[in-house]
Amino acid sequence: MKFEIRHARNGVVLRIESEDHGGEPEEVVYQESESGNIEAFADFLRFLLDNYGPHTSRYSPQRIRG
């Protein structure tokens, strides 16, 4: 699995190349907003954790917390 992150005008784009998703790269977008930047970024991190992060227990030091 290969991750590539690039800056966009109003956020970031994360490109994920994996054999698990049929060989097609997937792109995940985090878009900054004037209200709720922290919550929007936390949602982005939760998405990454749910789909690509380590599947650990609630108290694991590797767990992404938002």
PDB file of C-alpha atoms in Angstrom:
ATOM      1  CA  MET A   1       0.000   0.000   0.000  1.00  0.00           C
ATOM      2  CA  LYS A   2       1.349   3.416  -0.980  1.00  0.00           C
ATOM      3  CA  PHE A   3       0.125   6.778   0.345  1.00  0.00           C
ATOM      4  CA  GLU A   4       0.825  10.107  -1.332  1.00  0.00           C
ATOM      5  CA  ILE A   5      -0.425  13.399   0.090  1.00  0.00           C
ATOM      6  CA  ARG A   6      -0.478  16.681  -1.783  1.00  0.00           C
ATOM      7  CA  HIS A   7      -1.566  20.153  -0.794  1.00  0.00           C
ATOM      8  CA  ALA A   8      -4.516  21.717  -2.577  1.00  0.00           C
ATOM      9  CA  ARG A   9      -5.715  25.313  -2.455  1.00  0.00           C
ATOM     10  CA  ASN A  10      -8.250  24.604   0.294  1.00  0.00           C
ATOM     11  CA  GLY A  11      -7.063  21.373   1.879  1.00  0.00           C
ATOM     12  CA  VAL A  12      -5.221  18.191   1.010  1.00  0.00           C
ATOM     13  CA  VAL A  13      -5.688  15.207  -1.300  1.00  0.00           C
ATOM     14  CA  LEU A  14      -4.529  11.788  -0.176  1.00  0.00           C
ATOM     15  CA  ARG A  15      -3.901   9.253  -2.970  1.00  0.00           C
ATOM     16  CA  ILE A  16      -3.897   5.616  -1.954  1.00  0.00           C
ATOM     17  CA  GLU A  17      -2.559   2.854  -4.194  1.00  0.00           C
ATOM     18  CA  SER A  18      -3.456  -0.605  -3.011  1.00  0.00           C
ATOM     19  CA  GLU A  19      -3.977  -4.059  -4.494  1.00  0.00           C
ATOM     20  CA  ASP A  20      -6.967  -4.478  -2.162  1.00  0.00           C
ATOM     21  CA  HIS A  21      -9.126  -2.020  -4.124  1.00  0.00           C
ATOM     22  CA  GLY A  22      -8.788  -3.600  -7.554  1.00  0.00           C
ATOM     23  CA  GLY A  23      -5.528  -1.848  -8.446  1.00  0.00           C
ATOM     24  CA  GLU A  24      -7.247   1.498  -9.035  1.00  0.00           C
ATOM     25  CA  PRO A  25      -5.880   4.373  -6.932  1.00  0.00           C
ATOM     26  CA  GLU A  26      -8.322   5.965  -4.533  1.00  0.00           C
ATOM     27  CA  GLU A  27      -8.299   9.644  -3.542  1.00  0.00           C
ATOM     28  CA  VAL A  28      -9.531  10.992  -0.227  1.00  0.00           C
ATOM     29  CA  VAL A  29     -10.044  14.738   0.186  1.00  0.00           C
ATOM     30  CA  TYR A  30      -9.833  16.914   3.273  1.00  0.00           C
ATOM     31  CA  GLN A  31     -11.331  20.337   2.596  1.00  0.00           C
ATOM     32  CA  GLU A  32     -10.785  23.235   4.968  1.00  0.00           C
ATOM     33  CA  SER A  33     -13.833  25.242   5.954  1.00  0.00           C
ATOM     34  CA  GLU A  34     -14.266  28.564   7.706  1.00  0.00           C
ATOM     35  CA  SER A  35     -16.234  26.943  10.506  1.00  0.00           C
ATOM     36  CA  GLY A  36     -15.285  23.632  12.023  1.00  0.00           C
ATOM     37  CA  ASN A  37     -11.778  23.017  10.646  1.00  0.00           C
ATOM     38  CA  ILE A  38     -10.910  20.870  13.633  1.00  0.00           C
ATOM     39  CA  GLU A  39     -14.004  18.683  13.299  1.00  0.00           C
ATOM     40  CA  ALA A  40     -13.542  18.368   9.512  1.00  0.00           C
ATOM     41  CA  PHE A  41      -9.931  17.213   9.968  1.00  0.00           C
ATOM     42  CA  ALA A  42     -10.977  14.827  12.762  1.00  0.00           C
ATOM     43  CA  ASP A  43     -13.538  13.291  10.370  1.00  0.00           C
ATOM     44  CA  PHE A  44     -10.765  12.907   7.763  1.00  0.00           C
ATOM     45  CA  LEU A  45      -8.580  11.096  10.307  1.00  0.00           C
ATOM     46  CA  ARG A  46     -11.471   8.871  11.420  1.00  0.00           C
ATOM     47  CA  PHE A  47     -12.087   7.873   7.791  1.00  0.00           C
ATOM     48  CA  LEU A  48      -8.413   6.945   7.397  1.00  0.00           C
ATOM     49  CA  LEU A  49      -8.442   4.970  10.627  1.00  0.00           C
ATOM     50  CA  ASP A  50     -11.614   3.077   9.725  1.00  0.00           C
ATOM     51  CA  ASN A  51     -10.440   2.202   6.212  1.00  0.00           C
ATOM     52  CA  TYR A  52      -6.637   2.022   6.391  1.00  0.00           C
ATOM     53  CA  GLY A  53      -5.493   2.398   9.983  1.00  0.00           C
ATOM     54  CA  PRO A  54      -4.346  -0.270  12.368  1.00  0.00           C
ATOM     55  CA  HIS A  55      -7.266  -2.261  13.745  1.00  0.00           C
ATOM     56  CA  THR A  56      -6.442  -1.924  17.409  1.00  0.00           C
ATOM     57  CA  SER A  57      -8.218  -1.642  20.702  1.00  0.00           C
ATOM     58  CA  ARG A  58      -9.670   1.595  22.021  1.00  0.00           C
ATOM     59  CA  TYR A  59      -6.671   2.168  24.303  1.00  0.00           C
ATOM     60  CA  SER A  60      -3.900   1.282  21.875  1.00  0.00           C
ATOM     61  CA  PRO A  61      -1.102   3.888  21.545  1.00  0.00           C
ATOM     62  CA  GLN A  62      -1.300   3.456  17.723  1.00  0.00           C
ATOM     63  CA  ARG A  63      -4.947   4.565  17.575  1.00  0.00           C
ATOM     64  CA  ILE A  64      -5.726   7.890  15.887  1.00  0.00           C
ATOM     65  CA  ARG A  65      -7.754  10.081  18.195  1.00  0.00           C
ATOM     66  CA  GLY A  66      -9.831  13.020  17.018  1.00  0.00           C
TER      67      GLY A  66
END
